[in-house]
PDB file of C-alpha atoms in Angstrom:
ATOM      1  CA  MET A1139      -6.173  -4.373  15.178  1.00 49.00           C
ATOM      2  CA  PHE A1140      -4.123  -7.665  14.592  1.00 52.00           C
ATOM      3  CA  LEU A1141      -2.858 -10.206  17.122  1.00 55.00           C
ATOM      4  CA  GLU A1142       0.534 -11.864  16.992  1.00 58.00           C
ATOM      5  CA  ASN A1143      -0.067 -14.916  19.302  1.00 59.00           C
ATOM      6  CA  THR A1144      -2.360 -17.641  18.445  1.00 61.00           C
ATOM      7  CA  VAL A1145      -4.332 -19.631  20.849  1.00 63.00           C
ATOM      8  CA  ASN A1146      -3.535 -22.975  19.241  1.00 64.00           C
ATOM      9  CA  HIS A1147      -0.011 -23.245  18.851  1.00 65.00           C
ATOM     10  CA  LYS A1148      -0.423 -26.589  16.970  1.00 69.00           C
ATOM     11  CA  GLU A1149      -1.784 -25.052  13.946  1.00 67.00           C
ATOM     12  CA  GLN A1150       0.996 -23.852  12.017  1.00 69.00           C
ATOM     13  CA  PHE A1151      -0.784 -21.744   9.493  1.00 84.00           C
ATOM     14  CA  GLY A1152       0.249 -17.997   9.042  1.00 95.00           C
ATOM     15  CA  TRP A1153      -1.850 -15.041   8.193  1.00 96.00           C
ATOM     16  CA  ILE A1154      -2.069 -12.044   6.116  1.00 98.00           C
ATOM     17  CA  GLU A1155      -2.304  -8.364   7.337  1.00 98.00           C
ATOM     18  CA  VAL A1156      -3.149  -5.449   4.944  1.00 98.00           C
ATOM     19  CA  ILE A1157      -2.401  -1.894   5.787  1.00 98.00           C
ATOM     20  CA  CYS A1158      -4.210   0.396   3.370  1.00 97.00           C
ATOM     21  CA  GLY A1159      -5.207   3.847   2.994  1.00 96.00           C
ATOM     22  CA  SER A1160      -4.793   6.789   0.822  1.00 95.00           C
ATOM     23  CA  MET A1161      -1.298   8.436  -0.055  1.00 92.00           C
ATOM     24  CA  PHE A1162       0.295  10.136   2.740  1.00 92.00           C
ATOM     25  CA  SER A1163      -1.588   8.156   5.167  1.00 94.00           C
ATOM     26  CA  GLY A1164       1.427   6.446   6.823  1.00 91.00           C
ATOM     27  CA  LYS A1165       1.026   2.793   5.364  1.00 93.00           C
ATOM     28  CA  THR A1166       4.525   2.365   4.560  1.00 90.00           C
ATOM     29  CA  GLU A1167       5.508   3.723   7.788  1.00 91.00           C
ATOM     30  CA  GLU A1168       3.292   1.128   9.677  1.00 95.00           C
ATOM     31  CA  LEU A1169       4.435  -1.529   7.517  1.00 94.00           C
ATOM     32  CA  ILE A1170       8.290  -0.651   8.581  1.00 92.00           C
ATOM     33  CA  ARG A1171       7.356  -0.489  11.948  1.00 94.00           C
ATOM     34  CA  ARG A1172       6.011  -3.939  12.295  1.00 96.00           C
ATOM     35  CA  LEU A1173       8.708  -5.409  10.081  1.00 94.00           C
ATOM     36  CA  LYS A1174      11.555  -3.903  12.439  1.00 93.00           C
ATOM     37  CA  ARG A1175       9.928  -5.183  15.270  1.00 95.00           C
ATOM     38  CA  ALA A1176      10.058  -8.650  13.907  1.00 95.00           C
ATOM     39  CA  GLN A1177      13.638  -8.262  13.018  1.00 93.00           C
ATOM     40  CA  PHE A1178      14.382  -7.068  16.533  1.00 94.00           C
ATOM     41  CA  ALA A1179      12.715 -10.155  17.587  1.00 96.00           C
ATOM     42  CA  LYS A1180      15.528 -12.054  15.553  1.00 96.00           C
ATOM     43  CA  GLN A1181      12.715 -13.267  13.024  1.00 96.00           C
ATOM     44  CA  LYS A1182      13.813 -13.863   9.457  1.00 95.00           C
ATOM     45  CA  VAL A1183      12.198 -11.150   7.514  1.00 95.00           C
ATOM     46  CA  GLU A1184      12.162 -10.310   3.886  1.00 93.00           C
ATOM     47  CA  ILE A1185      10.762  -7.333   2.306  1.00 92.00           C
ATOM     48  CA  PHE A1186       9.653  -6.753  -1.401  1.00 95.00           C
ATOM     49  CA  LYS A1187       8.464  -3.850  -3.593  1.00 92.00           C
ATOM     50  CA  PRO A1188       7.762  -3.538  -7.273  1.00 91.00           C
ATOM     51  CA  THR A1189      10.652  -2.513  -9.489  1.00 88.00           C
ATOM     52  CA  ILE A1190       8.686   0.471 -10.933  1.00 82.00           C
ATOM     53  CA  ASP A1191       8.816   2.152  -7.253  1.00 69.00           C
ATOM     54  CA  THR A1192      11.917   4.107  -7.226  1.00 60.00           C
ATOM     55  CA  ARG A1193      10.881   7.329  -5.819  1.00 55.00           C
ATOM     56  CA  TYR A1194      13.071   7.323  -2.857  1.00 52.00           C
ATOM     57  CA  HIS A1195      15.670   4.829  -3.430  1.00 47.00           C
ATOM     58  CA  ASP A1196      15.972   1.690  -5.867  1.00 51.00           C
ATOM     59  CA  ASP A1197      16.508  -1.065  -3.124  1.00 54.00           C
ATOM     60  CA  MET A1198      14.847   0.534   0.251  1.00 52.00           C
ATOM     61  CA  VAL A1199      11.547   0.652   1.194  1.00 55.00           C
ATOM     62  CA  VAL A1200      11.142   4.470   2.175  1.00 54.00           C
ATOM     63  CA  SER A1201       8.343   6.227   4.103  1.00 52.00           C
ATOM     64  CA  HIS A1202       7.400   9.813   3.279  1.00 50.00           C
ATOM     65  CA  ASN A1203       9.148  10.501   6.886  1.00 54.00           C
ATOM     66  CA  SER A1204      12.408   9.194   5.527  1.00 50.00           C
ATOM     67  CA  ASN A1205      11.881   5.967   7.712  1.00 61.00           C
ATOM     68  CA  GLU A1206      13.371   3.279   5.678  1.00 68.00           C
ATOM     69  CA  ILE A1207      14.387  -0.592   5.541  1.00 78.00           C
ATOM     70  CA  ARG A1208      16.186  -2.820   3.037  1.00 82.00           C
ATOM     71  CA  SER A1209      14.103  -4.512   0.347  1.00 85.00           C
ATOM     72  CA  THR A1210      14.249  -6.510  -2.863  1.00 90.00           C
ATOM     73  CA  PRO A1211      12.747  -4.984  -5.879  1.00 92.00           C
ATOM     74  CA  VAL A1212      10.843  -7.624  -7.857  1.00 93.00           C
ATOM     75  CA  PRO A1213       9.035  -7.198 -11.515  1.00 93.00           C
ATOM     76  CA  ALA A1214       6.157  -9.739 -10.606  1.00 94.00           C
ATOM     77  CA  ALA A1215       4.501 -11.356  -7.664  1.00 95.00           C
ATOM     78  CA  ALA A1216       5.613 -14.767  -8.659  1.00 94.00           C
ATOM     79  CA  ASN A1217       9.251 -13.703  -7.746  1.00 95.00           C
ATOM     80  CA  ILE A1218       8.246 -13.185  -4.125  1.00 95.00           C
ATOM     81  CA  ALA A1219       7.101 -16.987  -3.867  1.00 92.00           C
ATOM     82  CA  ILE A1220      10.606 -17.808  -4.837  1.00 91.00           C
ATOM     83  CA  LEU A1221      12.548 -15.504  -2.573  1.00 93.00           C
ATOM     84  CA  ALA A1222      10.507 -15.973   0.453  1.00 93.00           C
ATOM     85  CA  GLN A1223      11.172 -19.372   1.336  1.00 88.00           C
ATOM     86  CA  GLY A1224      12.227 -20.170   4.792  1.00 92.00           C
ATOM     87  CA  CYS A1225      11.027 -16.636   5.867  1.00 94.00           C
ATOM     88  CA  ASP A1226       9.281 -15.982   9.283  1.00 96.00           C
ATOM     89  CA  VAL A1227       7.719 -12.713   7.974  1.00 97.00           C
ATOM     90  CA  VAL A1228       7.205 -11.211   4.653  1.00 97.00           C
ATOM     91  CA  GLY A1229       6.492  -7.450   3.899  1.00 96.00           C
ATOM     92  CA  ILE A1230       5.127  -6.229   0.536  1.00 96.00           C
ATOM     93  CA  ASP A1231       5.007  -2.679  -0.217  1.00 94.00           C
ATOM     94  CA  GLU A1232       3.038  -0.716  -2.840  1.00 93.00           C
ATOM     95  CA  ALA A1233       0.944  -4.092  -3.541  1.00 95.00           C
ATOM     96  CA  GLN A1234      -1.554  -2.319  -5.610  1.00 95.00           C
ATOM     97  CA  PHE A1235       1.095  -1.906  -8.363  1.00 93.00           C
ATOM     98  CA  PHE A1236       1.583  -5.756  -8.403  1.00 94.00           C
ATOM     99  CA  ASP A1237      -0.226  -8.362 -10.784  1.00 93.00           C
ATOM    100  CA  ASP A1238      -3.432 -10.220  -9.587  1.00 95.00           C
ATOM    101  CA  GLU A1239      -1.100 -13.158  -8.717  1.00 96.00           C
ATOM    102  CA  ILE A1240      -0.018 -11.320  -5.657  1.00 97.00           C
ATOM    103  CA  VAL A1241      -3.167 -12.541  -4.090  1.00 98.00           C
ATOM    104  CA  ARG A1242      -2.433 -16.177  -4.520  1.00 97.00           C
ATOM    105  CA  VAL A1243       1.185 -15.765  -3.711  1.00 97.00           C
ATOM    106  CA  CYS A1244       0.255 -14.055  -0.265  1.00 97.00           C
ATOM    107  CA  ASN A1245      -2.305 -17.075   0.766  1.00 97.00           C
ATOM    108  CA  ASP A1246       0.363 -19.628  -0.283  1.00 96.00           C
ATOM    109  CA  LEU A1247       3.060 -18.073   1.771  1.00 97.00           C
ATOM    110  CA  ALA A1248       0.443 -17.606   4.837  1.00 97.00           C
ATOM    111  CA  ASN A1249      -0.464 -21.467   4.297  1.00 95.00           C
ATOM    112  CA  GLN A1250       3.160 -22.160   4.807  1.00 94.00           C
ATOM    113  CA  GLY A1251       3.075 -20.617   8.164  1.00 95.00           C
ATOM    114  CA  ILE A1252       4.545 -17.231   7.349  1.00 96.00           C
ATOM    115  CA  ARG A1253       3.081 -13.724   8.456  1.00 97.00           C
ATOM    116  CA  VAL A1254       2.411 -11.705   5.294  1.00 98.00           C
ATOM    117  CA  ILE A1255       2.268  -7.917   5.821  1.00 98.00           C
ATOM    118  CA  VAL A1256       1.079  -6.164   2.744  1.00 97.00           C
ATOM    119  CA  ALA A1257       0.796  -2.421   2.433  1.00 96.00           C
ATOM    120  CA  GLY A1258      -0.952  -0.504  -0.603  1.00 96.00           C
ATOM    121  CA  LEU A1259      -3.440   2.177  -1.903  1.00 96.00           C
ATOM    122  CA  ASP A1260      -7.037   0.694  -1.598  1.00 96.00           C
ATOM    123  CA  MET A1261      -8.291   3.283  -4.070  1.00 96.00           C
ATOM    124  CA  ASP A1262      -6.789   4.848  -7.412  1.00 95.00           C
ATOM    125  CA  PHE A1263      -6.922   8.492  -8.195  1.00 93.00           C
ATOM    126  CA  LYS A1264     -10.412   8.188  -9.550  1.00 93.00           C
ATOM    127  CA  GLY A1265     -11.721   6.851  -6.213  1.00 95.00           C
ATOM    128  CA  ASN A1266     -12.023   3.037  -7.583  1.00 96.00           C
ATOM    129  CA  PRO A1267     -10.441   0.028  -5.877  1.00 96.00           C
ATOM    130  CA  PHE A1268      -7.087  -0.223  -6.863  1.00 95.00           C
ATOM    131  CA  GLY A1269      -5.820  -3.586  -8.552  1.00 95.00           C
ATOM    132  CA  PRO A1270      -5.562  -6.612  -6.346  1.00 97.00           C
ATOM    133  CA  MET A1271      -5.926  -4.697  -3.154  1.00 97.00           C
ATOM    134  CA  PRO A1272      -9.851  -5.641  -2.643  1.00 97.00           C
ATOM    135  CA  ALA A1273      -9.086  -9.293  -2.904  1.00 97.00           C
ATOM    136  CA  LEU A1274      -6.176  -8.992  -0.648  1.00 98.00           C
ATOM    137  CA  MET A1275      -8.327  -7.113   1.835  1.00 98.00           C
ATOM    138  CA  ALA A1276     -11.118  -9.686   1.573  1.00 97.00           C
ATOM    139  CA  THR A1277      -8.592 -12.910   2.343  1.00 97.00           C
ATOM    140  CA  ALA A1278      -6.463 -11.030   4.988  1.00 98.00           C
ATOM    141  CA  GLU A1279      -7.034 -12.058   8.724  1.00 97.00           C
ATOM    142  CA  TYR A1280      -6.336  -8.523   9.722  1.00 97.00           C
ATOM    143  CA  VAL A1281      -7.097  -5.224   7.882  1.00 98.00           C
ATOM    144  CA  THR A1282      -5.738  -1.856   9.360  1.00 98.00           C
ATOM    145  CA  LYS A1283      -7.137   1.344   7.407  1.00 97.00           C
ATOM    146  CA  VAL A1284      -5.010   4.296   7.925  1.00 96.00           C
ATOM    147  CA  HIS A1285      -5.868   8.042   7.120  1.00 97.00           C
ATOM    148  CA  ALA A1286      -4.243  10.968   6.057  1.00 95.00           C
ATOM    149  CA  VAL A1287      -5.160  14.546   6.864  1.00 96.00           C
ATOM    150  CA  CYS A1288      -7.125  16.299   4.271  1.00 96.00           C
ATOM    151  CA  THR A1289      -5.099  19.396   3.048  1.00 94.00           C
ATOM    152  CA  ARG A1290      -8.333  21.204   2.551  1.00 95.00           C
ATOM    153  CA  THR A1291     -10.683  20.609   5.429  1.00 95.00           C
ATOM    154  CA  GLY A1292      -8.266  19.185   8.129  1.00 96.00           C
ATOM    155  CA  ASN A1293     -10.601  16.084   8.401  1.00 97.00           C
ATOM    156  CA  LEU A1294      -9.658  12.658   8.027  1.00 97.00           C
ATOM    157  CA  ALA A1295      -8.578  12.005   4.119  1.00 96.00           C
ATOM    158  CA  ASN A1296      -8.999   8.453   2.527  1.00 95.00           C
ATOM    159  CA  TYR A1297      -8.795   9.769  -1.195  1.00 96.00           C
ATOM    160  CA  SER A1298      -5.733  10.557  -3.168  1.00 94.00           C
ATOM    161  CA  PHE A1299      -6.563  13.491  -5.432  1.00 94.00           C
ATOM    162  CA  ARG A1300      -4.240  13.664  -8.528  1.00 92.00           C
ATOM    163  CA  LYS A1301      -3.367  17.365  -9.193  1.00 85.00           C
ATOM    164  CA  THR A1302      -2.069  16.994 -13.033  1.00 80.00           C
ATOM    165  CA  ASP A1303      -3.952  16.069 -15.895  1.00 75.00           C
ATOM    166  CA  ASN A1304      -2.295  12.538 -16.429  1.00 65.00           C
ATOM    167  CA  GLU A1305      -4.828   9.763 -16.657  1.00 69.00           C
ATOM    168  CA  LYS A1306      -2.658   7.103 -16.672  1.00 72.00           C
ATOM    169  CA  LEU A1307      -3.755   4.781 -13.711  1.00 63.00           C
ATOM    170  CA  VAL A1308      -0.010   4.108 -12.580  1.00 58.00           C
ATOM    171  CA  MET A1309       1.706   7.308 -11.968  1.00 62.00           C
ATOM    172  CA  LEU A1310       4.283   7.868  -9.119  1.00 55.00           C
ATOM    173  CA  GLY A1311       4.204  10.887  -7.539  1.00 52.00           C
ATOM    174  CA  GLU A1312       4.408  12.925  -4.239  1.00 56.00           C
ATOM    175  CA  THR A1313       2.959  16.133  -2.868  1.00 58.00           C
ATOM    176  CA  GLU A1314       3.368  17.921  -6.295  1.00 72.00           C
ATOM    177  CA  GLU A1315       1.335  15.466  -8.010  1.00 85.00           C
ATOM    178  CA  TYR A1316      -0.898  14.253  -5.182  1.00 89.00           C
ATOM    179  CA  GLU A1317      -2.962  15.434  -2.266  1.00 94.00           C
ATOM    180  CA  PRO A1318      -4.977  13.573   0.371  1.00 95.00           C
ATOM    181  CA  LEU A1319      -8.774  14.797   0.628  1.00 97.00           C
ATOM    182  CA  SER A1320     -11.654  13.839   2.640  1.00 97.00           C
ATOM    183  CA  ARG A1321     -14.810  12.569   0.896  1.00 97.00           C
ATOM    184  CA  ALA A1322     -16.412  15.902   0.582  1.00 97.00           C
ATOM    185  CA  ALA A1323     -13.338  17.660  -0.454  1.00 97.00           C
ATOM    186  CA  TYR A1324     -12.658  14.968  -3.322  1.00 96.00           C
ATOM    187  CA  TYR A1325     -16.090  15.172  -4.195  1.00 96.00           C
ATOM    188  CA  HIS A1326     -15.727  19.116  -4.912  1.00 96.00           C
ATOM    189  CA  ALA A1327     -12.316  18.681  -6.492  1.00 94.00           C
ATOM    190  CA  MET A1328     -13.462  16.071  -8.919  1.00 92.00           C
ATOM    191  CA  ARG A1329     -16.669  18.233  -9.618  1.00 92.00           C
ATOM    192  CA  LYS A1330     -14.516  21.120 -10.348  1.00 89.00           C
ATOM    193  CA  ASP A1331     -12.291  19.012 -12.619  1.00 83.00           C
ATOM    194  CA  GLN A1332     -15.135  18.000 -14.817  1.00 83.00           C
ATOM    195  CA  GLU A1333     -16.686  21.280 -14.891  1.00 82.00           C
ATOM    196  CA  SER A1334     -13.550  22.954 -16.316  1.00 77.00           C
ATOM    197  CA  SER A1335     -12.474  20.036 -18.653  1.00 63.00           C
ATOM    198  CA  PRO A1336     -14.970  21.160 -21.479  1.00 52.00           C
ATOM    199  CA  LYS A1337     -13.934  24.750 -21.433  1.00 46.00           C
ATOM    200  CA  GLU A1338     -10.122  23.567 -21.643  1.00 47.00           C
ATOM    201  CA  ARG A1339     -11.170  21.661 -24.651  1.00 38.00           C
ATOM    202  CA  GLU A1340     -12.731  24.571 -26.337  1.00 42.00           C
ATOM    203  CA  VAL A1341      -9.571  26.774 -25.914  1.00 37.00           C
TER     204      VAL A1341
END
């Protein structure tokens, strides 16, 4: 839950909203919804994403449902601070891929009176907090955790299970590489992987 109207209008500070969850949970969809509503209200909106995210489009932020909004790909968080001057609202997608500087950048923008909306994975494929997301969630005024549906149990899913053997932390992918799992399903899948790994090494 987040508020868009402050009580004390003399206070010119902005705020940070974080939308987090697993893959296929609708994070980008919710980010786009909030940003398009701000655009409809004639607010000046800028959207940024990391340059490494080219899954659907080089310049567009695109959800899994093919909803999209134009964005500016940037290689580092510091670029956002330069390009976001004069904005009313700043949107940032896939924040987990940015360097830790993204936390300071978001707070500086909010302190300038800008509404900052950030979307990103809160956990990596190993179930660990992902990059700068924990610090962003801690400093944000509003945090919305969205959930996918577990592909194995039908329950709410908050884990992103990687179906390939690639151990790199950053690996872009879709349904061929990842599936959303509930806690129980994720635990069983990880245990099964651990049990089968020694056998595979012996072959």
